[in-house]
Short mmCIF file of C-alpha atoms and ligand atoms in Angstrom, two decimals:
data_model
loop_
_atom_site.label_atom_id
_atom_site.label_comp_id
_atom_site.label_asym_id
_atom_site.label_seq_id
_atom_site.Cartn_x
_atom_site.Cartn_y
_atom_site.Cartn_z
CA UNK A 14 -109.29 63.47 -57.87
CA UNK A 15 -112.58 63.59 -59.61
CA UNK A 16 -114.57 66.58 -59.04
CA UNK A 17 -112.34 68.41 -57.38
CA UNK A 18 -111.22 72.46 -59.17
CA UNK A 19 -108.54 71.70 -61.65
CA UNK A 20 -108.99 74.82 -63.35
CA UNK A 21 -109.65 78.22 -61.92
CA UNK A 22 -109.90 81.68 -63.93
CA UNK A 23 -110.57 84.24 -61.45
CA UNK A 24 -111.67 88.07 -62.30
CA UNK A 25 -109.32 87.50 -65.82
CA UNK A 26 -109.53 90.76 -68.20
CA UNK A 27 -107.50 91.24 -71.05
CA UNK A 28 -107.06 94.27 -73.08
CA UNK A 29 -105.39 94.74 -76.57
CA UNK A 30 -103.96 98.10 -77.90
CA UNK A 31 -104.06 98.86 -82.00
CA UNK A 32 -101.14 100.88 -82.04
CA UNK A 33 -102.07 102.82 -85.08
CA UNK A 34 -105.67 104.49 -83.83
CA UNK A 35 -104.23 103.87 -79.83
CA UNK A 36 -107.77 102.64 -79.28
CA UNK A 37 -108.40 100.21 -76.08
CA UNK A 38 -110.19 97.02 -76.89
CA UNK A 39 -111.11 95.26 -73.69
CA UNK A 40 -111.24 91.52 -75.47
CA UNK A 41 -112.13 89.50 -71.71
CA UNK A 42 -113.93 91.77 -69.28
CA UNK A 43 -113.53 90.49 -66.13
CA UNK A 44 -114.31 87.42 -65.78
CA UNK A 45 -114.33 83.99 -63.85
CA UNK A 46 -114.59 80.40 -63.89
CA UNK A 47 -114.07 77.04 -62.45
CA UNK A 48 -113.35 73.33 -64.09
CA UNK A 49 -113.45 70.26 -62.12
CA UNK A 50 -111.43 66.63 -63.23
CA UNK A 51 -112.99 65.15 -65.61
CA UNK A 52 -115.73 67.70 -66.93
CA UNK A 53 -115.63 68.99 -70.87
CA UNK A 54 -116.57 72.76 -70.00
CA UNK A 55 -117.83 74.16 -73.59
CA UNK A 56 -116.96 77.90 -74.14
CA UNK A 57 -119.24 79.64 -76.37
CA UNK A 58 -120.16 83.16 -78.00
CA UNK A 59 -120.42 85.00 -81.30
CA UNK A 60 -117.01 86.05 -83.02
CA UNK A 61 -115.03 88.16 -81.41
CA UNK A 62 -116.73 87.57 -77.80
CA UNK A 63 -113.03 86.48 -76.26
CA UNK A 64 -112.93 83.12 -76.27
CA UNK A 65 -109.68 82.26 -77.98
CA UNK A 66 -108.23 85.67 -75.84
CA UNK A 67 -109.51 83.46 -72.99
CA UNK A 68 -107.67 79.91 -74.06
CA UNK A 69 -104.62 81.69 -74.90
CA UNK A 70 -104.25 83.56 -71.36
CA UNK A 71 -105.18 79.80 -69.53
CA UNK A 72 -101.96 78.39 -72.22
CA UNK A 73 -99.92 81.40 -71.03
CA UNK A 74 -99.35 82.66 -74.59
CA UNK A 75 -101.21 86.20 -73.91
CA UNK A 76 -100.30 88.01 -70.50
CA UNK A 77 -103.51 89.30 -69.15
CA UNK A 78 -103.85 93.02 -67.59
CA UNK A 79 -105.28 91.66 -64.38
CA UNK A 80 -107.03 88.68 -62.67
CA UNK A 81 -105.58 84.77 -61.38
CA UNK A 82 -105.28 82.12 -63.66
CA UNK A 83 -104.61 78.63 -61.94
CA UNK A 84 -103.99 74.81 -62.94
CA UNK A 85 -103.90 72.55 -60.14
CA UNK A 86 -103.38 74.99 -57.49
CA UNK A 87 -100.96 76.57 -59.05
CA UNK A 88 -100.35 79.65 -60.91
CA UNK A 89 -99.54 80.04 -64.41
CA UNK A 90 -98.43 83.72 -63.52
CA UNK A 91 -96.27 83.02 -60.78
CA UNK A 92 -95.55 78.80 -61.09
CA UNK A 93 -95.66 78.75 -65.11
CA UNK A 94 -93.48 75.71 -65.76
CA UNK A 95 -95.52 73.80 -62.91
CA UNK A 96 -98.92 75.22 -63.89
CA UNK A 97 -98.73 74.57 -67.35
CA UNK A 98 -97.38 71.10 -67.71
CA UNK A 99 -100.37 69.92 -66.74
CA UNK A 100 -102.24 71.29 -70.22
CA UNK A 101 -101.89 70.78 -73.82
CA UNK A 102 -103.94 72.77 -76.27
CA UNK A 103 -105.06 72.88 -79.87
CA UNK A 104 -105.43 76.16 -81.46
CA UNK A 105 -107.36 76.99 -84.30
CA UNK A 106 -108.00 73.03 -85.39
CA UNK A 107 -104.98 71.70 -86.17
CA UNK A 108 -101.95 73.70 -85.93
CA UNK A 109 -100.15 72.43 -83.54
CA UNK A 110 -98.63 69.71 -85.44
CA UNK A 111 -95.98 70.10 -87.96
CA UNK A 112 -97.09 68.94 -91.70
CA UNK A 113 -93.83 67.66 -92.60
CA UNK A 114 -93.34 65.29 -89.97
CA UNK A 115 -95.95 62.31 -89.85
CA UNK A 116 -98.11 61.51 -86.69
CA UNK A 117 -95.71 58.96 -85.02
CA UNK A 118 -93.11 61.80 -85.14
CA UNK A 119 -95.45 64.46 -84.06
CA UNK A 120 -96.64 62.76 -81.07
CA UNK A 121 -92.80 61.57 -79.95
CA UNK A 122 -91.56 65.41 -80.51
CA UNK A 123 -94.16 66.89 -78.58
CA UNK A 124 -94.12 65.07 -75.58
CA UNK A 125 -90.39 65.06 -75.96
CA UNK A 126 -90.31 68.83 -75.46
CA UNK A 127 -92.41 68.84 -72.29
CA UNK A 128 -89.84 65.95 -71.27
CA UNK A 129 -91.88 63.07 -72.19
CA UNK A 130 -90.26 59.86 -73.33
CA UNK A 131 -93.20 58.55 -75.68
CA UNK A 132 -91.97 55.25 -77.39
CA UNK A 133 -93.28 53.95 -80.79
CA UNK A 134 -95.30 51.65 -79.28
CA UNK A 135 -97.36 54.14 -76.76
CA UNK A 136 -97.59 56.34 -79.74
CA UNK A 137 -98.88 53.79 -81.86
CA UNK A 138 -101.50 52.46 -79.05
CA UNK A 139 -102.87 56.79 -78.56
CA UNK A 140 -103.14 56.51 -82.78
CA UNK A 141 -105.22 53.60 -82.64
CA UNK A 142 -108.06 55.08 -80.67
CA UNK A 143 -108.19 57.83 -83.05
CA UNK A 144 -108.48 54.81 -85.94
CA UNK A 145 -104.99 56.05 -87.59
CA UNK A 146 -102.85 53.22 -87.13
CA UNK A 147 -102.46 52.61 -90.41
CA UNK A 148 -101.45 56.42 -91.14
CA UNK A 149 -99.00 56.48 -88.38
CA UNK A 150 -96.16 56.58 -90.85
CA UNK A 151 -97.76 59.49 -93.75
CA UNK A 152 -96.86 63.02 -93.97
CA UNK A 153 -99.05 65.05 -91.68
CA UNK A 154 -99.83 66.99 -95.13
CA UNK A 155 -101.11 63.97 -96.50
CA UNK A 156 -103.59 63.47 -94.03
CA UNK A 157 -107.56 64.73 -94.44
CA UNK A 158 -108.35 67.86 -92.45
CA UNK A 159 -110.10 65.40 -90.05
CA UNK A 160 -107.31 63.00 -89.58
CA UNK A 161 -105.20 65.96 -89.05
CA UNK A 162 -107.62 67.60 -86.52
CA UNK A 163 -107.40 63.73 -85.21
CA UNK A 164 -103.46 63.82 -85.25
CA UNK A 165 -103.43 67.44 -83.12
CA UNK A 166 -105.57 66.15 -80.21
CA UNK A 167 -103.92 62.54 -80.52
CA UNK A 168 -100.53 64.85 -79.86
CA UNK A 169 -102.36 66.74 -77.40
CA UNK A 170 -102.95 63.46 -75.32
CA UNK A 171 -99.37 62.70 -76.23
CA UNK A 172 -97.80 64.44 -73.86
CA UNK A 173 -99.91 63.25 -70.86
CA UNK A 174 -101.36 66.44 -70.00
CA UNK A 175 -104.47 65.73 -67.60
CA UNK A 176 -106.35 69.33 -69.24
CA UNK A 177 -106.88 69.52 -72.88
CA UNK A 178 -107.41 73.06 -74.16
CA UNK A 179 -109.58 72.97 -77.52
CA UNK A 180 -110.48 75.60 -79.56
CA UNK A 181 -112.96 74.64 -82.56
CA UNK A 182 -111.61 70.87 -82.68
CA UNK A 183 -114.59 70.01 -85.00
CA UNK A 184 -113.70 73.47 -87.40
CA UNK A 185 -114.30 72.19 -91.26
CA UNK A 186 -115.16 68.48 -90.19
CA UNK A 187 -117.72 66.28 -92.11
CA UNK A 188 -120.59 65.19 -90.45
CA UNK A 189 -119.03 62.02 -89.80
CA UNK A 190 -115.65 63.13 -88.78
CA UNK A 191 -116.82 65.30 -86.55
CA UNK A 192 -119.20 62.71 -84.72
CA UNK A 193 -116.25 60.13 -84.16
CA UNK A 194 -114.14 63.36 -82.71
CA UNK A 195 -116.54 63.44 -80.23
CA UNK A 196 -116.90 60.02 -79.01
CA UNK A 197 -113.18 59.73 -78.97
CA UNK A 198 -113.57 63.47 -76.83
CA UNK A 199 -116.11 61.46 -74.22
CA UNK A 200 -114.15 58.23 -74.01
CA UNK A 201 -110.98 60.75 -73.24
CA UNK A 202 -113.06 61.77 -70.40
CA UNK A 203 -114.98 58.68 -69.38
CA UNK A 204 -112.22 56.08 -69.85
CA UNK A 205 -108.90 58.13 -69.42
CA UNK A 206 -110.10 61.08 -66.49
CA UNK A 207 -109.24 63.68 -68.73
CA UNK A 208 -110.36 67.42 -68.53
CA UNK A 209 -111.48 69.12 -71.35
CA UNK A 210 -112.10 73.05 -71.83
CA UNK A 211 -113.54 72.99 -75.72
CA UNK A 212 -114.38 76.75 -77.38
CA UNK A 213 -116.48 76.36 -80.27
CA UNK A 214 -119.60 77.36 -82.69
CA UNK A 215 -121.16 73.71 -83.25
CA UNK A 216 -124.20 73.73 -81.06
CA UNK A 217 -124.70 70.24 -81.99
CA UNK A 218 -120.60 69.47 -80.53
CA UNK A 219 -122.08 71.17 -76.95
CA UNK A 220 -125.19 69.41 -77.13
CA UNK A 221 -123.68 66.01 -77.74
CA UNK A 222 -121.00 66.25 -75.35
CA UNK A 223 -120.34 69.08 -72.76
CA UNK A 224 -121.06 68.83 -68.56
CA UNK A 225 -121.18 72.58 -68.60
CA UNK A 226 -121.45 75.33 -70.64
CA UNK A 227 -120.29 79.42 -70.00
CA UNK A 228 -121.80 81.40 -73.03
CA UNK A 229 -118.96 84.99 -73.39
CA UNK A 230 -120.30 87.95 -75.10
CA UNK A 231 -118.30 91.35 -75.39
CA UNK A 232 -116.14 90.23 -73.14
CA UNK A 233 -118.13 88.80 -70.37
CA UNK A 234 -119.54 85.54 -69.14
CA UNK A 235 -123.21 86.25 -69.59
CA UNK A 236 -124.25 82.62 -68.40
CA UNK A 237 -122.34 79.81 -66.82
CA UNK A 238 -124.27 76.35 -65.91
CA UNK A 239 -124.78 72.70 -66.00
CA UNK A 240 -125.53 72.04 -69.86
CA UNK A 241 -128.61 69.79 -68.75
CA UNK A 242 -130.09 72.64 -66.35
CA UNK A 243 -129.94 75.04 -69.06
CA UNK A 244 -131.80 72.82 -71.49
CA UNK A 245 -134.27 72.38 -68.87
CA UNK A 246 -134.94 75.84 -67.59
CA UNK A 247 -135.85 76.41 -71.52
CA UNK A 248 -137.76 73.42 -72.31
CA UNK A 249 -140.33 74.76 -69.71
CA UNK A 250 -140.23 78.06 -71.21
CA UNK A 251 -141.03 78.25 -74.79
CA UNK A 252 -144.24 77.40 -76.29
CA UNK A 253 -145.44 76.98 -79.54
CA UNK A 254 -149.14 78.05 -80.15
CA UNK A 255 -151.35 77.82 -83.19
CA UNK A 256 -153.93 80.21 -83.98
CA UNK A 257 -157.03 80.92 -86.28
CA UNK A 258 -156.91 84.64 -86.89
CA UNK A 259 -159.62 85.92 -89.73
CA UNK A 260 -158.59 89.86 -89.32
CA UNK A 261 -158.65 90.30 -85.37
CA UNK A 262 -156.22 92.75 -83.92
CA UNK A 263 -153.61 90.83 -82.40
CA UNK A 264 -151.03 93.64 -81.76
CA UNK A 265 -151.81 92.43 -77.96
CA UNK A 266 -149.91 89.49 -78.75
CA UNK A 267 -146.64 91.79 -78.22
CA UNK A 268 -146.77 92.06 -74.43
CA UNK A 269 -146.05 88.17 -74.17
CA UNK A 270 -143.07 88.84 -76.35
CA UNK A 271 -144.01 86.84 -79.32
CA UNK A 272 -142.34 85.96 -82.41
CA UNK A 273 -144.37 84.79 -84.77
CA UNK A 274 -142.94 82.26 -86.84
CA UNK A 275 -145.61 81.65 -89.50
CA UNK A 276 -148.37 82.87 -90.93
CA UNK A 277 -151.17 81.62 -93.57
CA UNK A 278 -154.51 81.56 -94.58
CA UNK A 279 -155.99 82.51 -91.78
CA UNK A 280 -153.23 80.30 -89.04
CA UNK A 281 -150.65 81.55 -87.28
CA UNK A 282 -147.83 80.36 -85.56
CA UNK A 283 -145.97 81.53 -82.90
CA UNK A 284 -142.86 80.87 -80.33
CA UNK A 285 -143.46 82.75 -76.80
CA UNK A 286 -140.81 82.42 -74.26
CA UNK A 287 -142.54 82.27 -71.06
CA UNK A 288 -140.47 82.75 -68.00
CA UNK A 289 -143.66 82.13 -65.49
CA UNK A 290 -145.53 79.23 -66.85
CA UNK A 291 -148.45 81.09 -65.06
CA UNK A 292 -148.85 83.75 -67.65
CA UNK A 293 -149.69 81.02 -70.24
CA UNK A 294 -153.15 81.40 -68.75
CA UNK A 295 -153.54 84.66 -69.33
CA UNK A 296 -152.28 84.67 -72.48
CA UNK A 297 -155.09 82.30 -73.56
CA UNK A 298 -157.29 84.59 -71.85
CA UNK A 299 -155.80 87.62 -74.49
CA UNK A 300 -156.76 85.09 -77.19
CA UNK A 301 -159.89 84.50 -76.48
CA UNK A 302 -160.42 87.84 -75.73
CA UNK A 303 -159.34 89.45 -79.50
CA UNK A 304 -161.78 86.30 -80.67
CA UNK A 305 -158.75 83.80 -82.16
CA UNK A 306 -159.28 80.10 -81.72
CA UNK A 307 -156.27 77.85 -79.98
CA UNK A 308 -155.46 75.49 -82.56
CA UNK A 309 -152.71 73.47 -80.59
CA UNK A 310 -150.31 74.60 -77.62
CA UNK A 311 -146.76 72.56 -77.74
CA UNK A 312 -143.85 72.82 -75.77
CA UNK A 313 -141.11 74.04 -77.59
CA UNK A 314 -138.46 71.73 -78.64
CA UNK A 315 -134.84 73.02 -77.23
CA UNK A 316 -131.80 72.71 -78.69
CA UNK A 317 -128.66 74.63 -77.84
CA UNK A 318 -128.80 76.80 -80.51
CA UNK A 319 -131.95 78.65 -80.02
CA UNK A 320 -130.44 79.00 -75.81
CA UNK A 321 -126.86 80.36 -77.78
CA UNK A 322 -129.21 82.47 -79.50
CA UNK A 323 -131.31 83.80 -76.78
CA UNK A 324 -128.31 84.80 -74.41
CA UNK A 325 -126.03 86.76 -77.23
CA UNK A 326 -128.77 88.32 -79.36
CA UNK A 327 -132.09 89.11 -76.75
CA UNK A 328 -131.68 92.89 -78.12
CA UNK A 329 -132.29 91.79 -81.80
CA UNK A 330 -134.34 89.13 -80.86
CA UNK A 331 -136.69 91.48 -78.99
CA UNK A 332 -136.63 93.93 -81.92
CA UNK A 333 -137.64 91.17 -84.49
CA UNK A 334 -140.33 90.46 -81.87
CA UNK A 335 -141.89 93.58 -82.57
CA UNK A 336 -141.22 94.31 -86.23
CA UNK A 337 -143.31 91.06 -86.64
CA UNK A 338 -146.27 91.88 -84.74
CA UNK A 339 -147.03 95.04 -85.95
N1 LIG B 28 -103.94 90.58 -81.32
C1 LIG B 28 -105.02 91.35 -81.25
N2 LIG B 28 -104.93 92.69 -81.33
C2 LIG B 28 -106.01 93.48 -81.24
N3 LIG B 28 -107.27 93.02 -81.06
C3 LIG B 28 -107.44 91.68 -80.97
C4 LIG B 28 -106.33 90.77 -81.06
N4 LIG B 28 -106.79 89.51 -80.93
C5 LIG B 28 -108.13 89.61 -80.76
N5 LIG B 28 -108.52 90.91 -80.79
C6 LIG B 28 -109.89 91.42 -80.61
O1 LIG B 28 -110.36 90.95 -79.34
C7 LIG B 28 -111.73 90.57 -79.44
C8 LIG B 28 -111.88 89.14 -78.96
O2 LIG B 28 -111.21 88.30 -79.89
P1 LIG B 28 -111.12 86.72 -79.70
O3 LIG B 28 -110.27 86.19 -80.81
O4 LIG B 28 -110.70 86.42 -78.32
O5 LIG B 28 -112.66 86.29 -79.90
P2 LIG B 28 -113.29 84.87 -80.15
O6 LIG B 28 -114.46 84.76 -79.23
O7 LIG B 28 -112.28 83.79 -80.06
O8 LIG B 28 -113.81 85.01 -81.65
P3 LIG B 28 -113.96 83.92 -82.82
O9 LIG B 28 -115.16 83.11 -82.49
O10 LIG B 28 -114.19 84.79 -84.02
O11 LIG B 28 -112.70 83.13 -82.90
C9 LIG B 28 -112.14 90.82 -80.89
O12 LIG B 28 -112.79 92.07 -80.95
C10 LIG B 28 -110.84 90.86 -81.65
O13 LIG B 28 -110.92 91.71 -82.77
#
């Protein structure tokens, strides 16, 4: 039913050994999260934050140290054949189909495993909303990368699982490519009920098309929230102000956390992430004080990439902040 938890990761951590140094790597740190029918939940962070650690515990390829993973109520620890019939997953792009076997073939063997009887003709129709009909019958390995990545998720929906596990569909995709993938990822959604738990780096992928968003770094979920929310909480954050300096001192600048983002004869430019829209006053007040004249004040424009960037790197971010000020 639509809405309602389809997915729940509950206080998951996951550690790996290296045998040779016997050093601990704690890859996911504790951490938890719900899906709901018909959401595409976008799982983000810098390499090596656990996000793939993450997708393989939820397919029940890696066995985690500690925590609950569920699908439907059920699970995947203690119910795995029930729990995980309900998901199908693409790692790493396109992998999960085999190159010498072409799409048709793909799509009937996979769903065939998880006891599926796909015919020609329901394997044809799932092809033709990916537009490769008329590939149905080539190689896998003579397919582009981006009919290939195509093939993998047209597999994926093969098998009739309700929760499709991505990681990086849009991975080495051309600008086009990768904008049908995700129309075809939102129609999945809108038009089919689907579920969708995506990992990936292309901002522009989350932007476009996820309901919610967790950000992982080291390990841990540093933010999880309604993709729309977060946009909004920074759009009425971050300012961009304009400035006439001939000389002055404006080293004061530093306590609004600037970060100046350009600066010639005699204008400067800079981004200032204001939590408390308040303290935009007395910023102008500093200004006026040190004797620069306010050019223009804009609001920011947001895109995910600058919010990726603020949650994973606010220690560098804070350090450029300085180096450019003084
Ligand atoms: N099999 C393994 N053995 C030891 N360490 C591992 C193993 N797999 C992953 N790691 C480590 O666990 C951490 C998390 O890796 P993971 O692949 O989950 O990150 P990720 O967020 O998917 O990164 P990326 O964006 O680069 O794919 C990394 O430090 C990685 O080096």
């Amino acid at each position: 039913m639509k809405n309602e938890v389809i997915l729940k990761v509950q206080n998951l951590t996951k550690t790996y050994h290296r045998r040779k140094t016997r050093e601990k790597l704690v890859a996911v740190d504790n951490i938890s999260f719900e899906i709901r029918q018909g959401e595409i939940f976008a799982l983000l962070g810098p390499n090596g934050a656990g996000k793939t650690t993450t997708i393989k515990s939820i397919c029940g390829l890696l066995l985690p140290d500690s925590g609950s993973l569920e699908i439907m109520g059920k699970s995947i620890l203690k119910e795995r054949g029930k729990a995980l019939r309900h998901i199908s997953a693409v790692l790493e792009g396109n992998r999960n189909i085999y190159w010498r076997m072409t799409p048709v073939e793909n799509m009937i063997y996979f769903s065939g495993i998880r006891g599926k009887r796909l015919t020609r003709k329901e394997s044809l129709e799932i092809l033709d909303k990916f537009g490769l009909k008329e590939k149905a019958n080539d190689l896998a390995q003579q397919l582009s990368r981006g009919m290939q990545q195509k093939t993998a998720v047209a597999v994926c929906l093969a098998t009739g699982a309700e929760i499709l596990l991505l990681d990086e569909p849009t991975l080495g995709l051309d600008v086009a490519s990768s904008i049908e993938l995700r129309h075809i990822l939102r129609s999945l959604v809108e038009k089919e009920g689907k579920t969708i738990l995506l990992s990936t780096h292309d901002m522009n992928l989350v932007e476009a098309i996820a309901d919610r968003v967790a950000i992982m770094s080291k390990g841990k979920i540093v933010v999880c929230e309604r993709k729309e929310k977060l946009m909004e909480m920074f759009k009425a954050r971050r300012y961009v102000l304009k400035v006439s300096t001939n000389g002055q001192d404006i080293t004061s600048l530093e306590t609004f956390g600037a970060m100046i983002t350009k600066k010639e004869d005699g204008l400067l430019e800079f981004a200032i992430d204001l939590e408390n829209p308040k303290k935009l006053f007395d910023l102008m007040d500093t200004l006026k004080t040190v004797g620069t004249e306010i050019k223009s004040i804009e609001q920011d424009t947001v895109n995910f990439e600058k919010i990726f960037m603020k949650y994973v790197s606010e220690p560098e971010e804070d350090k450029v902040k300085k180096d450019s000020i003084t």
